[in-house]
CSV table of C-alpha atoms in Angstrom, one decimal:
chain,number,residue,atom,x,y,z
A,167,MET,CA,-39.6,-30.7,-52.7
A,168,ARG,CA,-41.1,-30.3,-49.1
A,169,LEU,CA,-39.7,-32.8,-46.7
A,170,SER,CA,-43.0,-33.1,-45.0
A,171,ARG,CA,-44.4,-34.6,-48.2
A,172,TYR,CA,-41.3,-36.6,-49.2
A,173,PHE,CA,-40.7,-40.3,-48.6
A,174,LEU,CA,-37.4,-40.3,-46.7
A,175,PRO,CA,-37.3,-43.3,-44.3
A,176,ILE,CA,-34.3,-42.4,-42.2
A,177,LEU,CA,-32.8,-45.0,-39.8
A,178,LYS,CA,-31.4,-43.8,-36.6
A,179,GLU,CA,-29.3,-47.0,-35.9
A,180,ASN,CA,-26.7,-48.6,-37.9
A,181,PRO,CA,-28.1,-51.7,-39.7
A,182,ARG,CA,-26.4,-54.9,-38.4
A,183,GLU,CA,-26.2,-56.5,-41.8
A,184,ALA,CA,-24.2,-53.6,-43.3
A,185,GLU,CA,-20.4,-54.4,-43.5
A,186,ILE,CA,-19.1,-51.3,-45.2
A,187,VAL,CA,-19.7,-47.6,-45.0
A,188,SER,CA,-21.7,-47.1,-48.2
A,189,HIS,CA,-24.1,-50.0,-47.4
A,190,ARG,CA,-24.6,-48.6,-43.9
A,191,LEU,CA,-25.1,-45.0,-45.0
A,192,MET,CA,-27.4,-45.9,-48.0
A,193,LEU,CA,-29.7,-47.8,-45.7
A,194,ARG,CA,-29.6,-45.1,-43.0
A,195,ALA,CA,-30.2,-42.3,-45.5
A,196,GLY,CA,-33.3,-44.1,-46.9
A,197,MET,CA,-31.8,-44.6,-50.3
A,198,ILE,CA,-32.3,-48.3,-50.7
A,199,ARG,CA,-34.3,-51.2,-49.4
A,200,GLN,CA,-33.1,-54.8,-49.6
A,201,GLN,CA,-35.8,-57.1,-51.1
A,202,ALA,CA,-33.7,-60.3,-51.3
A,203,ALA,CA,-30.1,-61.2,-51.1
A,204,GLY,CA,-28.3,-58.9,-53.4
A,205,ILE,CA,-31.5,-57.3,-54.8
A,206,PHE,CA,-32.6,-53.8,-53.8
A,207,SER,CA,-35.3,-51.3,-54.3
A,208,LEU,CA,-34.2,-47.8,-55.0
A,209,LEU,CA,-36.1,-45.3,-52.8
A,210,PRO,CA,-36.6,-41.7,-53.9
A,211,LEU,CA,-33.3,-40.3,-52.6
A,212,GLY,CA,-31.3,-43.1,-54.1
A,213,LEU,CA,-33.1,-42.9,-57.4
A,214,ARG,CA,-32.4,-39.1,-57.7
A,215,VAL,CA,-28.6,-39.9,-57.3
A,216,LEU,CA,-28.8,-42.7,-59.8
A,217,GLU,CA,-30.5,-40.5,-62.4
A,218,ARG,CA,-27.8,-37.8,-62.0
A,219,ILE,CA,-25.1,-40.4,-62.5
A,220,ASN,CA,-26.8,-41.7,-65.6
A,221,THR,CA,-27.1,-38.2,-67.1
A,222,ILE,CA,-23.4,-37.7,-66.8
A,223,ILE,CA,-22.7,-41.2,-68.3
A,224,ARG,CA,-25.0,-40.4,-71.2
A,225,GLU,CA,-23.5,-37.0,-71.9
A,226,GLU,CA,-20.0,-38.4,-72.1
A,227,GLN,CA,-20.9,-41.5,-74.1
A,228,ASP,CA,-22.8,-39.2,-76.6
A,229,ARG,CA,-19.9,-36.8,-76.6
A,230,ALA,CA,-17.5,-39.6,-77.6
A,231,GLY,CA,-19.8,-40.7,-80.5
A,232,ALA,CA,-21.6,-43.6,-78.9
A,233,ILE,CA,-25.3,-44.1,-79.7
A,234,GLU,CA,-27.9,-45.1,-77.2
A,235,ILE,CA,-30.2,-48.1,-77.6
A,236,LEU,CA,-32.1,-50.2,-75.2
A,237,MET,CA,-32.0,-54.0,-75.2
A,238,PRO,CA,-34.2,-56.3,-73.1
A,239,THR,CA,-33.3,-57.9,-69.8
A,240,ILE,CA,-34.5,-61.4,-71.0
A,241,GLN,CA,-32.5,-63.0,-73.8
A,242,SER,CA,-32.9,-66.1,-75.9
A,243,ALA,CA,-30.4,-68.9,-75.0
A,244,ASP,CA,-30.1,-69.6,-78.8
A,245,LEU,CA,-27.9,-66.4,-79.2
A,246,TRP,CA,-25.6,-67.6,-76.4
A,247,ARG,CA,-25.4,-71.0,-78.0
A,248,GLU,CA,-24.2,-69.4,-81.2
A,249,SER,CA,-21.3,-67.7,-79.4
A,250,GLY,CA,-20.6,-70.9,-77.4
A,251,ARG,CA,-21.0,-69.2,-74.0
A,252,TYR,CA,-24.4,-70.7,-72.9
A,253,ASP,CA,-22.9,-73.8,-71.3
A,254,ASP,CA,-19.6,-72.2,-70.2
A,255,TYR,CA,-21.0,-69.2,-68.3
A,256,GLY,CA,-21.6,-71.0,-65.1
A,257,LYS,CA,-24.1,-70.8,-62.3
A,258,GLU,CA,-24.0,-67.0,-62.2
A,259,MET,CA,-26.4,-67.0,-65.2
A,260,LEU,CA,-30.1,-67.2,-64.3
A,261,ARG,CA,-31.5,-69.6,-66.8
A,262,ILE,CA,-35.3,-69.7,-67.2
A,263,THR,CA,-37.9,-71.4,-69.5
A,264,ASP,CA,-40.9,-69.6,-70.9
A,265,ARG,CA,-44.4,-71.1,-71.2
A,266,HIS,CA,-43.5,-72.6,-74.6
A,267,GLU,CA,-40.5,-74.4,-73.1
A,268,ARG,CA,-38.1,-72.2,-74.8
A,269,ASP,CA,-34.7,-71.7,-73.1
A,270,MET,CA,-34.3,-68.1,-72.0
A,271,LEU,CA,-32.0,-66.2,-69.5
A,272,TYR,CA,-31.8,-63.0,-67.5
A,273,GLY,CA,-28.9,-61.2,-69.3
A,274,PRO,CA,-25.7,-60.9,-67.3
A,275,THR,CA,-24.2,-59.0,-70.3
A,276,ASN,CA,-25.2,-58.2,-73.9
A,277,GLU,CA,-22.4,-59.1,-76.3
A,278,GLU,CA,-24.5,-61.7,-78.1
A,279,MET,CA,-27.6,-59.6,-78.4
A,280,VAL,CA,-25.8,-56.5,-79.6
A,281,THR,CA,-23.9,-58.5,-82.1
A,282,ASP,CA,-27.2,-60.0,-83.5
A,283,ILE,CA,-28.6,-56.4,-83.8
A,284,PHE,CA,-25.4,-55.3,-85.7
A,285,ARG,CA,-25.3,-58.3,-88.1
A,286,SER,CA,-29.0,-57.8,-89.0
A,287,TYR,CA,-28.5,-54.2,-90.3
A,288,VAL,CA,-24.8,-53.4,-91.0
A,289,LYS,CA,-23.3,-54.8,-94.1
A,290,SER,CA,-20.6,-52.4,-95.3
A,291,TYR,CA,-17.5,-50.9,-93.9
A,292,LYS,CA,-18.8,-47.6,-94.9
A,293,ASP,CA,-21.3,-47.8,-92.0
A,294,LEU,CA,-18.3,-48.1,-89.5
A,295,PRO,CA,-17.2,-47.1,-87.0
A,296,LEU,CA,-20.2,-47.8,-84.8
A,297,ASN,CA,-20.6,-47.8,-81.0
A,298,LEU,CA,-23.9,-48.8,-79.4
A,299,TYR,CA,-24.6,-48.5,-75.7
A,300,HIS,CA,-27.5,-48.9,-73.3
A,301,ILE,CA,-28.1,-48.5,-69.6
A,302,GLN,CA,-30.0,-51.6,-68.5
A,303,TRP,CA,-30.4,-53.9,-65.5
A,304,LYS,CA,-28.3,-57.1,-65.4
A,305,PHE,CA,-28.5,-60.2,-63.2
A,306,ARG,CA,-25.6,-62.3,-62.1
A,307,ASP,CA,-26.3,-64.9,-59.4
A,308,GLU,CA,-23.3,-64.2,-57.1
A,309,VAL,CA,-22.6,-66.9,-54.6
A,310,ARG,CA,-22.1,-64.3,-51.9
A,311,PRO,CA,-23.7,-61.1,-52.7
A,312,ARG,CA,-22.6,-58.5,-50.1
A,313,PHE,CA,-21.7,-54.8,-49.4
A,314,GLY,CA,-25.1,-53.6,-50.6
A,315,VAL,CA,-25.2,-52.4,-54.2
A,316,MET,CA,-21.5,-52.7,-54.4
A,317,ARG,CA,-21.8,-56.4,-55.1
A,318,GLY,CA,-25.4,-57.2,-55.7
A,319,ARG,CA,-27.0,-59.8,-57.9
A,320,GLU,CA,-29.2,-57.3,-59.8
A,321,PHE,CA,-27.5,-54.1,-60.8
A,322,LEU,CA,-27.7,-51.4,-63.4
A,323,MET,CA,-24.9,-51.4,-66.1
A,324,LYS,CA,-23.9,-49.1,-68.8
A,325,ASP,CA,-22.5,-51.3,-71.4
A,326,ALA,CA,-21.2,-50.1,-74.8
A,327,TYR,CA,-20.0,-52.2,-77.7
A,328,SER,CA,-17.8,-50.9,-80.6
A,329,PHE,CA,-17.6,-52.3,-84.2
A,330,ASP,CA,-14.8,-51.6,-86.5
A,331,ILE,CA,-13.4,-53.1,-89.8
A,332,ASP,CA,-10.0,-53.8,-88.4
A,333,PHE,CA,-7.8,-53.6,-85.3
A,334,LYS,CA,-6.6,-50.1,-86.1
A,335,GLY,CA,-10.2,-48.9,-86.0
A,336,ALA,CA,-10.9,-50.9,-82.8
A,337,ARG,CA,-7.9,-49.3,-81.1
A,338,ALA,CA,-9.2,-45.9,-81.9
A,339,ALA,CA,-12.7,-46.8,-80.6
A,340,TYR,CA,-11.0,-48.2,-77.4
A,341,ASN,CA,-9.1,-44.9,-77.0
A,342,ARG,CA,-12.3,-42.8,-77.3
A,343,MET,CA,-14.0,-44.8,-74.6
A,344,PHE,CA,-10.8,-44.5,-72.4
A,345,VAL,CA,-10.9,-40.8,-72.6
A,346,ALA,CA,-14.7,-40.7,-72.2
A,347,TYR,CA,-14.3,-42.7,-68.9
A,348,LEU,CA,-11.7,-40.3,-67.6
A,349,ARG,CA,-14.1,-37.4,-68.1
A,350,THR,CA,-17.1,-39.3,-66.7
A,351,PHE,CA,-15.6,-40.1,-63.4
A,352,THR,CA,-14.0,-36.7,-63.0
A,353,ARG,CA,-17.4,-35.1,-63.4
A,354,MET,CA,-18.6,-37.2,-60.6
A,355,GLY,CA,-16.0,-35.9,-58.3
A,356,LEU,CA,-13.9,-39.0,-58.5
A,357,LYS,CA,-10.2,-39.5,-59.3
A,358,ALA,CA,-10.2,-42.6,-61.4
A,359,ILE,CA,-6.9,-44.3,-62.3
A,360,PRO,CA,-6.8,-46.6,-65.4
A,361,MET,CA,-5.0,-49.8,-64.4
A,362,ARG,CA,-4.0,-52.5,-66.9
A,363,ALA,CA,-6.3,-55.5,-66.6
A,364,ASP,CA,-6.0,-59.1,-67.8
A,365,THR,CA,-6.9,-59.6,-71.4
A,366,GLY,CA,-7.3,-63.3,-71.1
A,367,PRO,CA,-6.7,-65.4,-74.3
A,368,ILE,CA,-7.1,-62.4,-76.6
A,369,GLY,CA,-3.7,-61.0,-75.5
A,370,GLY,CA,-2.5,-57.5,-76.2
A,371,ASP,CA,-2.7,-54.4,-73.9
A,372,LEU,CA,-6.3,-53.3,-74.5
A,373,SER,CA,-7.9,-53.9,-71.2
A,374,HIS,CA,-8.1,-51.4,-68.4
A,375,GLU,CA,-10.0,-51.2,-65.1
A,376,PHE,CA,-10.7,-47.7,-63.8
A,377,ILE,CA,-10.0,-47.7,-60.0
A,378,ILE,CA,-10.8,-45.0,-57.5
A,379,LEU,CA,-8.8,-44.9,-54.3
A,380,ALA,CA,-10.7,-45.5,-51.1
A,381,GLU,CA,-9.7,-46.8,-47.7
A,382,THR,CA,-12.5,-49.3,-47.8
A,383,GLY,CA,-11.6,-50.5,-51.3
A,384,GLU,CA,-12.0,-54.2,-52.1
A,385,SER,CA,-8.5,-54.7,-53.7
A,386,GLU,CA,-5.0,-53.5,-53.2
A,387,VAL,CA,-3.6,-51.2,-56.0
A,388,PHE,CA,-0.2,-49.8,-56.9
A,389,CYS,CA,0.5,-46.8,-58.9
A,390,HIS,CA,2.9,-43.9,-59.6
A,391,ARG,CA,2.0,-40.7,-57.8
A,392,ASP,CA,2.1,-38.8,-61.1
A,393,TYR,CA,-1.5,-40.0,-61.6
A,394,MET,CA,-2.6,-37.5,-58.9
A,395,GLU,CA,-1.4,-34.6,-61.2
A,396,ILE,CA,-2.2,-35.7,-64.7
A,397,ALA,CA,-4.8,-33.3,-66.3
A,398,VAL,CA,-8.2,-34.8,-67.3
A,399,PRO,CA,-9.2,-33.9,-70.8
A,400,GLY,CA,-11.7,-31.0,-70.9
A,401,ALA,CA,-15.1,-30.5,-72.4
A,402,ASP,CA,-13.5,-29.2,-75.6
A,403,THR,CA,-11.8,-32.6,-76.3
A,404,ASP,CA,-12.0,-33.5,-80.0
A,405,PHE,CA,-13.1,-37.1,-80.2
A,406,SER,CA,-12.7,-37.1,-84.0
A,407,ASP,CA,-9.0,-36.5,-83.7
A,408,ASP,CA,-7.7,-40.1,-83.4
A,409,ASP,CA,-4.0,-39.0,-82.9
A,410,GLY,CA,-4.9,-36.5,-80.2
A,411,ILE,CA,-7.0,-39.0,-78.3
A,412,ALA,CA,-4.2,-41.7,-78.6
A,413,GLY,CA,-1.8,-39.1,-77.1
A,414,ILE,CA,-4.1,-38.6,-74.1
A,415,VAL,CA,-4.3,-42.4,-73.6
A,416,LYS,CA,-0.5,-42.7,-73.9
A,417,ALA,CA,-0.1,-40.0,-71.2
A,418,TRP,CA,-2.5,-41.9,-68.9
A,419,THR,CA,-1.0,-45.3,-69.4
A,420,THR,CA,2.8,-44.5,-69.3
A,421,PRO,CA,3.2,-44.3,-65.5
A,422,TYR,CA,2.9,-47.6,-63.6
A,423,ALA,CA,-0.5,-48.7,-62.4
A,424,ALA,CA,-1.7,-52.1,-61.5
A,425,THR,CA,-4.2,-54.0,-59.4
A,426,ASP,CA,-2.8,-56.7,-57.1
A,427,GLU,CA,-3.7,-59.3,-59.8
A,428,MET,CA,-1.5,-57.6,-62.4
A,429,HIS,CA,1.1,-56.2,-60.0
A,430,ASP,CA,4.8,-56.6,-61.1
A,431,GLU,CA,7.2,-56.3,-58.2
A,432,THR,CA,10.2,-56.0,-60.5
A,433,ALA,CA,8.7,-53.0,-62.3
A,434,TRP,CA,7.5,-51.6,-59.0
A,435,ALA,CA,11.1,-51.7,-57.6
A,436,THR,CA,12.2,-49.4,-60.3
A,437,ILE,CA,10.1,-46.5,-59.1
A,438,ALA,CA,11.4,-44.2,-56.5
A,439,GLU,CA,10.0,-44.9,-53.1
A,440,ASP,CA,8.6,-41.4,-52.7
A,441,ASP,CA,6.7,-41.8,-56.0
A,442,ARG,CA,5.0,-45.1,-55.1
A,443,LEU,CA,1.4,-45.1,-54.0
A,444,ALA,CA,0.0,-48.3,-52.6
A,445,ALA,CA,-3.6,-48.1,-51.5
A,446,ARG,CA,-7.0,-49.8,-51.6
A,447,GLY,CA,-9.1,-49.3,-54.6
A,448,ILE,CA,-12.7,-49.8,-56.0
A,449,GLU,CA,-13.3,-50.7,-59.6
A,450,VAL,CA,-15.8,-48.3,-61.2
A,451,GLY,CA,-15.4,-49.1,-64.9
A,452,HIS,CA,-13.8,-51.7,-67.3
A,453,ILE,CA,-13.0,-51.4,-71.0
A,454,PHE,CA,-12.0,-54.4,-73.0
A,455,HIS,CA,-11.0,-55.2,-76.6
A,456,PHE,CA,-12.1,-58.8,-77.7
A,457,GLY,CA,-11.6,-58.7,-81.5
A,458,THR,CA,-13.7,-61.3,-83.4
A,459,LYS,CA,-14.6,-63.4,-80.4
A,460,TYR,CA,-18.3,-62.9,-81.0
A,461,SER,CA,-18.4,-61.6,-84.6
A,462,ALA,CA,-16.7,-64.6,-86.1
A,463,PRO,CA,-18.9,-67.4,-84.6
A,464,MET,CA,-22.1,-65.3,-85.1
A,465,GLY,CA,-21.3,-64.1,-88.6
A,466,ALA,CA,-21.2,-60.4,-88.0
A,467,THR,CA,-19.3,-59.4,-91.0
A,468,VAL,CA,-19.0,-56.4,-93.3
A,469,THR,CA,-17.9,-56.0,-96.9
A,470,GLY,CA,-14.5,-54.3,-96.8
A,471,PRO,CA,-13.0,-51.9,-99.3
A,472,ASP,CA,-11.4,-55.0,-101.0
A,473,GLY,CA,-14.8,-56.5,-101.6
A,474,LYS,CA,-14.3,-59.3,-99.2
A,475,GLU,CA,-16.3,-60.2,-96.0
A,476,HIS,CA,-14.5,-59.3,-92.7
A,477,PRO,CA,-15.7,-60.2,-89.2
A,478,VAL,CA,-15.8,-57.0,-87.3
A,479,SER,CA,-13.4,-56.2,-84.5
A,480,MET,CA,-15.3,-55.4,-81.3
A,481,GLY,CA,-14.8,-54.1,-77.9
A,482,SER,CA,-17.0,-53.7,-74.8
A,483,TYR,CA,-17.0,-50.8,-72.2
A,484,GLY,CA,-18.8,-51.1,-68.8
A,485,ILE,CA,-19.7,-48.8,-66.0
A,486,GLY,CA,-21.9,-49.8,-63.1
A,487,PRO,CA,-24.1,-46.8,-62.1
A,488,THR,CA,-25.6,-48.6,-59.0
A,489,ARG,CA,-22.1,-49.6,-58.0
A,490,LEU,CA,-21.0,-46.0,-58.5
A,491,MET,CA,-23.5,-44.7,-56.0
A,492,ALA,CA,-21.7,-46.8,-53.3
A,493,ALA,CA,-18.2,-46.0,-54.6
A,494,ILE,CA,-18.8,-42.3,-54.4
A,495,ILE,CA,-20.0,-42.7,-50.8
A,496,GLU,CA,-16.9,-44.8,-50.0
A,497,ALA,CA,-14.7,-42.0,-51.3
A,498,SER,CA,-16.7,-39.1,-49.9
A,499,HIS,CA,-18.1,-39.3,-46.4
A,500,ASP,CA,-17.4,-38.4,-42.8
A,501,GLU,CA,-18.6,-39.6,-39.4
A,502,ASN,CA,-21.9,-37.7,-39.8
A,503,GLY,CA,-22.9,-39.2,-43.2
A,504,ILE,CA,-22.6,-38.8,-46.9
A,505,ILE,CA,-20.8,-35.9,-48.6
A,506,TRP,CA,-22.2,-35.8,-52.2
A,507,PRO,CA,-20.2,-34.1,-54.9
A,508,ASP,CA,-22.3,-31.3,-56.4
A,509,SER,CA,-22.7,-33.1,-59.7
A,510,VAL,CA,-24.5,-36.2,-58.4
A,511,ALA,CA,-26.2,-34.8,-55.2
A,512,PRO,CA,-30.0,-35.7,-54.9
A,513,PHE,CA,-30.7,-32.0,-54.3
A,514,GLU,CA,-28.5,-29.0,-54.8
A,515,LEU,CA,-29.6,-27.2,-51.6
A,516,SER,CA,-31.6,-27.9,-48.5
A,517,ILE,CA,-33.5,-25.2,-46.6
A,518,ILE,CA,-33.8,-26.0,-42.9
A,519,ASN,CA,-36.6,-24.3,-41.1
A,520,MET,CA,-35.5,-24.3,-37.4
A,521,LYS,CA,-38.9,-23.5,-36.0
A,522,ALA,CA,-41.7,-24.5,-38.3
A,523,GLY,CA,-44.8,-22.6,-37.4
A,524,ASP,CA,-43.0,-19.4,-36.5
A,525,ALA,CA,-44.4,-16.8,-38.8
A,526,ALA,CA,-41.0,-15.1,-39.5
A,527,CYS,CA,-39.2,-18.4,-40.1
A,528,ASP,CA,-42.0,-19.7,-42.3
A,529,ALA,CA,-42.0,-16.6,-44.4
A,530,ALA,CA,-38.3,-16.4,-44.9
A,531,CYS,CA,-38.1,-20.1,-45.8
A,532,GLU,CA,-41.1,-19.9,-48.3
A,533,THR,CA,-39.4,-16.9,-49.9
A,534,LEU,CA,-36.1,-18.9,-50.3
A,535,TYR,CA,-38.0,-22.0,-51.5
A,536,ALA,CA,-40.1,-20.2,-54.1
A,537,LYS,CA,-37.3,-18.1,-55.5
A,538,LEU,CA,-34.8,-20.8,-55.7
A,539,GLN,CA,-37.2,-23.1,-57.4
A,540,ALA,CA,-38.2,-20.4,-59.8
A,541,ALA,CA,-34.5,-20.1,-60.7
A,542,GLY,CA,-34.4,-23.8,-61.5
A,543,ARG,CA,-32.5,-24.9,-58.4
A,544,ASP,CA,-33.3,-28.4,-57.0
A,545,VAL,CA,-34.2,-27.7,-53.4
A,546,LEU,CA,-35.3,-29.9,-50.4
A,547,TYR,CA,-37.2,-27.8,-47.9
A,548,ASP,CA,-37.3,-29.2,-44.4
A,549,ASP,CA,-40.6,-27.8,-43.2
A,550,THR,CA,-41.1,-30.6,-40.6
A,551,ASP,CA,-41.5,-29.9,-36.9
A,552,GLN,CA,-38.6,-32.1,-35.7
A,553,ARG,CA,-36.2,-30.6,-33.1
A,554,ALA,CA,-33.1,-28.8,-34.3
A,555,GLY,CA,-30.6,-31.6,-33.5
A,556,ALA,CA,-32.6,-34.2,-35.5
A,557,LYS,CA,-32.8,-31.9,-38.5
A,558,PHE,CA,-29.1,-31.3,-38.5
A,559,ALA,CA,-28.3,-34.9,-38.2
A,560,THR,CA,-30.7,-35.8,-41.0
A,561,HIS,CA,-29.2,-33.2,-43.4
A,562,ASP,CA,-25.7,-34.1,-42.6
A,563,LEU,CA,-26.6,-37.8,-43.1
A,564,ILE,CA,-28.1,-37.3,-46.6
A,565,GLY,CA,-25.2,-35.1,-47.7
A,566,ILE,CA,-26.8,-32.4,-49.7
A,567,PRO,CA,-23.9,-29.9,-50.5
A,568,TRP,CA,-25.4,-26.7,-49.1
A,569,GLN,CA,-27.7,-26.1,-46.2
A,570,LEU,CA,-29.5,-22.8,-45.8
A,571,ILE,CA,-30.5,-22.6,-42.1
A,572,VAL,CA,-33.3,-20.2,-40.9
A,573,GLY,CA,-34.0,-19.7,-37.2
A,574,PRO,CA,-36.1,-17.2,-35.4
A,575,ARG,CA,-33.3,-14.8,-34.6
A,576,GLY,CA,-31.9,-14.8,-38.2
A,577,ALA,CA,-35.5,-14.5,-39.6
A,578,ALA,CA,-36.1,-11.4,-37.5
A,579,ALA,CA,-32.9,-9.9,-38.8
A,580,GLY,CA,-33.6,-10.9,-42.4
A,581,GLU,CA,-30.6,-13.3,-42.4
A,582,VAL,CA,-29.9,-16.9,-43.3
A,583,GLU,CA,-27.0,-19.1,-42.2
A,584,ILE,CA,-25.3,-21.1,-45.0
A,585,LYS,CA,-23.4,-24.3,-44.2
A,586,ASN,CA,-21.1,-26.1,-46.7
A,587,ARG,CA,-21.6,-29.8,-46.0
A,588,ARG,CA,-18.1,-30.8,-47.3
A,589,THR,CA,-16.0,-28.3,-45.2
A,590,GLY,CA,-18.4,-27.6,-42.3
A,591,GLU,CA,-17.9,-23.9,-42.9
A,592,ARG,CA,-20.7,-21.6,-42.0
A,593,GLU,CA,-21.5,-17.9,-42.8
A,594,THR,CA,-24.4,-15.6,-42.2
A,595,MET,CA,-25.7,-13.2,-44.8
A,596,ALA,CA,-28.8,-11.3,-45.7
A,597,LEU,CA,-31.6,-13.2,-47.3
A,598,ASP,CA,-31.2,-11.3,-50.6
A,599,ALA,CA,-27.5,-12.0,-50.7
A,600,ALA,CA,-28.1,-15.7,-50.2
A,601,LEU,CA,-30.6,-15.7,-53.1
A,602,GLN,CA,-28.1,-13.9,-55.2
A,603,ARG,CA,-25.4,-16.3,-54.3
A,604,PHE,CA,-27.5,-19.4,-55.3
A,605,GLY,CA,-29.1,-17.9,-58.4
A,606,GLY,CA,-32.5,-17.0,-56.9
A,607,GLY,CA,-32.1,-13.2,-56.9
A,608,GLN,CA,-34.1,-10.8,-59.1
């Protein structure tokens, strides 16, 4: 993509309405535009990041055996009346009426709708286990939307729902999602720590929030330092091995970890002081077992091996991709702007032409651009006529991992300067060597 033809509305000044780093940088980098309180348009750069996040989420959900569907944003109130939640949900639910005076709502979540889909088609335990997920927009009418996409009213959510014949199957489904979440966040360059969360009236221990540590986190968290060293399961993880998956979950839930709401000072006091890690954290995912809370009142049953009808045991598993965009920035930035992990960066490389219009600079940049694109690399080519300082500021702000810088002196010598955005390290090498390094060689 040539920057001269791209839509990248950079802001030079810090927006006054932005209270946290991610909101400020997303506005300045031209990633989002606020349309109303807690409601944002995603501009091209932001959308590219979101799509890369979604790709990782899909790959790991699919790997763990979940199956993607797509449910509507608008739901019938009748389904929510069946579950008993319509009147209890509160003002966060946006209730609407269609032209035929039917009660509808903009979905804040999808337990009722997915349960309705399940009960319509699945009748036997032989069709289980089943896990259905989708990535869809949600709306919750927050009293005080703030912090940009971190706490908006309209947001993108990956929500998965598992269905099993009994609690044993439900626990295995929960464990698979637990491990899939560990892999998902690691692939995005994040260290996510699973922390025990409130299970409400259901009880038990099957509820965890996945928290990343960040100085600007919204809540205080407490965990054992062992979490910094536990190995995340690899791509060869066998999700069909229930015992093996359970062992991974045990390893990740044995050390102490809790948010401030679940913090136990007595248990905390038993940990050696050097092993304690108290920090700020941001929730990026939540998994939860709720048994027959929806299947029983909505008649989602299957015939078991005993020939009897059994309400299925269910769980839900959420990740907020739009929220993740902000969380990644909170965890990875410096005074100059965003530092994207390679896996979610909007572009892999940027080519910076320091003197557009100079024949040698133009030729060198065009060669780099053409060959890197031909090699399948995602490249942003800055062919604008801005001054050098402005170009450097822009590319540091938007955080693309690698900058290939071509100036008149380097072009004349057949060289390009390469800058690593994360470390700031620079090195100069021959044009052909740079192409070889980034996969654009012959």
